[in-house]
PDB file of C-alpha atoms in Angstrom:
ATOM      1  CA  UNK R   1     102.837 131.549 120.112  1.00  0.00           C
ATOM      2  CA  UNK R   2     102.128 130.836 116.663  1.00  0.00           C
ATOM      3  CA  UNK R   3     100.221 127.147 115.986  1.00  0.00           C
ATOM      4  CA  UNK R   4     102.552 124.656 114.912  1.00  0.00           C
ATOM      5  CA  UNK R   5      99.793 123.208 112.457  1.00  0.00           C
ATOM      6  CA  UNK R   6      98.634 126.121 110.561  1.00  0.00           C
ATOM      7  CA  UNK R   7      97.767 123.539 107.202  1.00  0.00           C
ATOM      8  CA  UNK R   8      98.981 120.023 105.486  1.00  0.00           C
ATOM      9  CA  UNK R   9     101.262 119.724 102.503  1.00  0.00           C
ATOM     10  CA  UNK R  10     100.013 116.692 100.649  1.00  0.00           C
ATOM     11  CA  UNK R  11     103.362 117.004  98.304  1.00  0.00           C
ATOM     12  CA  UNK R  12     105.613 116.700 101.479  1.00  0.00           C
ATOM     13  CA  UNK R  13     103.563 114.213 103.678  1.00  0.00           C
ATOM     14  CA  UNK R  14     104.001 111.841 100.004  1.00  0.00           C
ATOM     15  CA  UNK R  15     107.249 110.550 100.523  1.00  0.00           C
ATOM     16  CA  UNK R  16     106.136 109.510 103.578  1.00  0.00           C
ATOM     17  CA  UNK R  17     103.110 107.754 103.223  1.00  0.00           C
ATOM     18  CA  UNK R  18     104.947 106.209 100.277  1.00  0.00           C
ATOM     19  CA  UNK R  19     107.660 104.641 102.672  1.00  0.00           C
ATOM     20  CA  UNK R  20     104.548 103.857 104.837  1.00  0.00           C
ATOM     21  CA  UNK R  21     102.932 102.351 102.331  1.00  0.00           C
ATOM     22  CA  UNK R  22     105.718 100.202 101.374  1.00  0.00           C
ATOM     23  CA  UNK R  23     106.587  99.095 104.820  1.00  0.00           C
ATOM     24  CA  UNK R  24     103.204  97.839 104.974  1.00  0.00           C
ATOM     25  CA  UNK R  25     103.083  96.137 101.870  1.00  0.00           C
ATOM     26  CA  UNK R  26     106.249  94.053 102.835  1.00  0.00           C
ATOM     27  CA  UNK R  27     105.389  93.561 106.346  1.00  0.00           C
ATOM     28  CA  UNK R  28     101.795  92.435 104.688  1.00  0.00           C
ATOM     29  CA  UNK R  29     103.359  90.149 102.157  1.00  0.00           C
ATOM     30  CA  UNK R  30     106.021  88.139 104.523  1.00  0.00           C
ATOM     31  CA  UNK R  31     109.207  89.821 103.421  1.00  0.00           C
ATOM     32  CA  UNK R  32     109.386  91.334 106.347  1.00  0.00           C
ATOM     33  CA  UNK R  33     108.837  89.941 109.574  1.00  0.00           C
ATOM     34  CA  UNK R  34     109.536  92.278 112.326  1.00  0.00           C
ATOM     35  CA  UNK R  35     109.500  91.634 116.137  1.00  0.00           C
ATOM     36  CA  UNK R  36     106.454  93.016 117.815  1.00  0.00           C
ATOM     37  CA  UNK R  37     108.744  95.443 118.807  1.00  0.00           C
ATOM     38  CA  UNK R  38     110.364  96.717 115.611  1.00  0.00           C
ATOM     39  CA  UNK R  39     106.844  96.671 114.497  1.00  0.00           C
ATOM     40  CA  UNK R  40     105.378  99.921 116.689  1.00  0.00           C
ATOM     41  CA  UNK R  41     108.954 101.446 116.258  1.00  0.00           C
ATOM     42  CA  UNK R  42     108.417 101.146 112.147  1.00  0.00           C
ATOM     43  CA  UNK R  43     105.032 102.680 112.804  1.00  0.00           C
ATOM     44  CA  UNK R  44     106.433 105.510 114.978  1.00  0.00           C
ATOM     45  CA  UNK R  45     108.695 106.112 112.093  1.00  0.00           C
ATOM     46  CA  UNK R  46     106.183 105.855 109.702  1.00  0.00           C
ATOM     47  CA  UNK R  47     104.265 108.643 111.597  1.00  0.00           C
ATOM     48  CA  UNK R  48     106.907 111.113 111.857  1.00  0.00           C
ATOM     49  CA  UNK R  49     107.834 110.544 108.411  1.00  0.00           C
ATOM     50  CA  UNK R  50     104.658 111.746 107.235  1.00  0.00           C
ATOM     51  CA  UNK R  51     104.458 114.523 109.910  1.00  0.00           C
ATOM     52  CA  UNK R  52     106.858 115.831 107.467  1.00  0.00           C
ATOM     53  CA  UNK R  53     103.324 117.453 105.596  1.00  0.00           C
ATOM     54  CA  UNK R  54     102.183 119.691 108.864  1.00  0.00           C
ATOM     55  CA  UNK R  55     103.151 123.422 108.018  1.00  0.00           C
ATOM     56  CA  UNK R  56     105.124 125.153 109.692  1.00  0.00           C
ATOM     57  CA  UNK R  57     106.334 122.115 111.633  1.00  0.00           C
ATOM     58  CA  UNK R  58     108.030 120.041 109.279  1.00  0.00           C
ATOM     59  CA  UNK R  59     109.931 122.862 108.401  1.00  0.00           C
ATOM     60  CA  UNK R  60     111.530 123.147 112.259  1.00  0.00           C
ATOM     61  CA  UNK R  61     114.672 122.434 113.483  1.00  0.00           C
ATOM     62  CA  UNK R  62     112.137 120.122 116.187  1.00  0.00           C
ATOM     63  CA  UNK R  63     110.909 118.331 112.994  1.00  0.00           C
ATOM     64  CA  UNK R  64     114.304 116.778 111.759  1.00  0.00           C
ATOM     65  CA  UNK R  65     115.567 116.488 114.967  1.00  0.00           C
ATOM     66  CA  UNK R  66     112.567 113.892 115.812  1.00  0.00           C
ATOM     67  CA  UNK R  67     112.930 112.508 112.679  1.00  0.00           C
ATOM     68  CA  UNK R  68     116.723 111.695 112.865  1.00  0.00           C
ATOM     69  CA  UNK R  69     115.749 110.030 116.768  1.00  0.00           C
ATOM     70  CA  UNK R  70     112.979 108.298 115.224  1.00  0.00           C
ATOM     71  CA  UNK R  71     115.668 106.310 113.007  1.00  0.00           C
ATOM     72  CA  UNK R  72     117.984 105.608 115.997  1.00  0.00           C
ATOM     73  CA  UNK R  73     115.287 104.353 117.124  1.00  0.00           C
ATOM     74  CA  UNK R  74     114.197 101.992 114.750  1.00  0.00           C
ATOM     75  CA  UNK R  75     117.537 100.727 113.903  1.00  0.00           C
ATOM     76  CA  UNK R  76     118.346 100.055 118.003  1.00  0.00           C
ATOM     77  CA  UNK R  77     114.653  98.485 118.223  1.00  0.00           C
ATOM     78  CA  UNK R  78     115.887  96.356 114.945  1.00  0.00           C
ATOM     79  CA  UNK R  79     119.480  95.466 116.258  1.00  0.00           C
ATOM     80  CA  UNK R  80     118.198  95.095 119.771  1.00  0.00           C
ATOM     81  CA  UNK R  81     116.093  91.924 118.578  1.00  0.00           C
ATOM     82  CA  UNK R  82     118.896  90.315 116.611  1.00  0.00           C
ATOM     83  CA  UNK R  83     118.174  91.507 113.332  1.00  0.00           C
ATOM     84  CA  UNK R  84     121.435  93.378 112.794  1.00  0.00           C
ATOM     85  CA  UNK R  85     121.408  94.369 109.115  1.00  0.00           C
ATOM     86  CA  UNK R  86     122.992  97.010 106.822  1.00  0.00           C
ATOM     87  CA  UNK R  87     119.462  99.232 106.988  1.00  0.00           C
ATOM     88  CA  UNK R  88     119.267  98.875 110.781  1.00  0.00           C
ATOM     89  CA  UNK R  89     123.062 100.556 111.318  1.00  0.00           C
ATOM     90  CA  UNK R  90     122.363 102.705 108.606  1.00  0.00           C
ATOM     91  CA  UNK R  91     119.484 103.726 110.050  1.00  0.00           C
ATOM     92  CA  UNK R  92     121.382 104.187 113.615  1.00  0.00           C
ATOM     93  CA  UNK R  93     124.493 105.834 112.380  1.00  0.00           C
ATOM     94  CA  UNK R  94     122.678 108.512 109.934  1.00  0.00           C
ATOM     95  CA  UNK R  95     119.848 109.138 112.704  1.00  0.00           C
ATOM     96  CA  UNK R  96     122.773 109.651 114.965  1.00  0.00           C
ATOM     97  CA  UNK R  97     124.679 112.088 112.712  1.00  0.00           C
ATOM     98  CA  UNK R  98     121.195 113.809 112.407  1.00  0.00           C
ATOM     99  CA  UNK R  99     120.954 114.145 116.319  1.00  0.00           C
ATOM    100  CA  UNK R 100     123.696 115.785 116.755  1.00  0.00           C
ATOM    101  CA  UNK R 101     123.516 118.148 114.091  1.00  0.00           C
ATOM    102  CA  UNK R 102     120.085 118.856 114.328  1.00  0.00           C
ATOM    103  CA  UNK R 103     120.255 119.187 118.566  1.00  0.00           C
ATOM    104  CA  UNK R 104     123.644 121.358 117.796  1.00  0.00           C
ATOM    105  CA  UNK R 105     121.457 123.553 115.790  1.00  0.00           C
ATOM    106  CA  UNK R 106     118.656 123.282 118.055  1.00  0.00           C
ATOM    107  CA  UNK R 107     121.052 124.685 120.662  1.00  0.00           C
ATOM    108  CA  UNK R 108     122.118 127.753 119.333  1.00  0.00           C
ATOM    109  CA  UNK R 109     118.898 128.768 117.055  1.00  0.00           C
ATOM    110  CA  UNK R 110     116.019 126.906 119.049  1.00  0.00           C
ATOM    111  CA  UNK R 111     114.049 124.379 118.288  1.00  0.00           C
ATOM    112  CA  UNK R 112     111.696 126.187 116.598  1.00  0.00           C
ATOM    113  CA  UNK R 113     113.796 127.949 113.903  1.00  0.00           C
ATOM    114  CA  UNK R 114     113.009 126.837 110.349  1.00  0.00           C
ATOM    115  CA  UNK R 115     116.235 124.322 108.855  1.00  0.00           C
ATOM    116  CA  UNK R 116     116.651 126.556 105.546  1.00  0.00           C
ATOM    117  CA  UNK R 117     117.383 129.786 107.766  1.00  0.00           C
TER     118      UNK R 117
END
């Protein structure tokens, strides 16, 4: 079996850091004020958004699937402590979508099969 990490794209893993630096920044400044809880679940998103960078596996059906779950996640952890806003369904209802497309796909190619196949 092939390594999943064979190097790290520093143009994909950007986006990510970006939207981990910026979740930072706000959480840092007071804008945001998550729960304890919502906090590790932003991180966890934070880390598989950047994930996005390790080659060949941000390329994988595996990849987005964890990625879409990584949003339900945070937008459950977010409603779940009474802090239902538009970002936090967003976040559920397009991680959901995800999901299920991505697990469909998952299904019938394997989770190892590269999305733009």
């Amino acid at each position: 079996m092939p390594s999943l990490v064979e190097s790290v794209s520093p143009a994909e893993a950007a986006p990510g850091a970006a939207v981990a630096i910026l979740a930072a920044v706000t959480v840092g400044i007071g804008y945001y004020r998550p729960s304890p809880l919502a906090a590790v679940a932003l991180v966890l998103l934070s880390v598989v958004l950047v994930a996005r960078g390790l080659r060949p596996f941000g390329g994988t059906v595996a990849y987005h699937l964890l990625q879409a779950a990584a949003f339900v996640a945070f937008g459950l952890t977010v409603v779940a402590t009474g802090n239902v806003t538009a970002v936090a369904a967003a976040a559920v209802v397009v991680g959901g979508v995800g999901v299920l497309h991505y697990g469909w796909r998952g299904a019938r190619n394997g989770l190892l099969a590269s999305v733009s196949e």
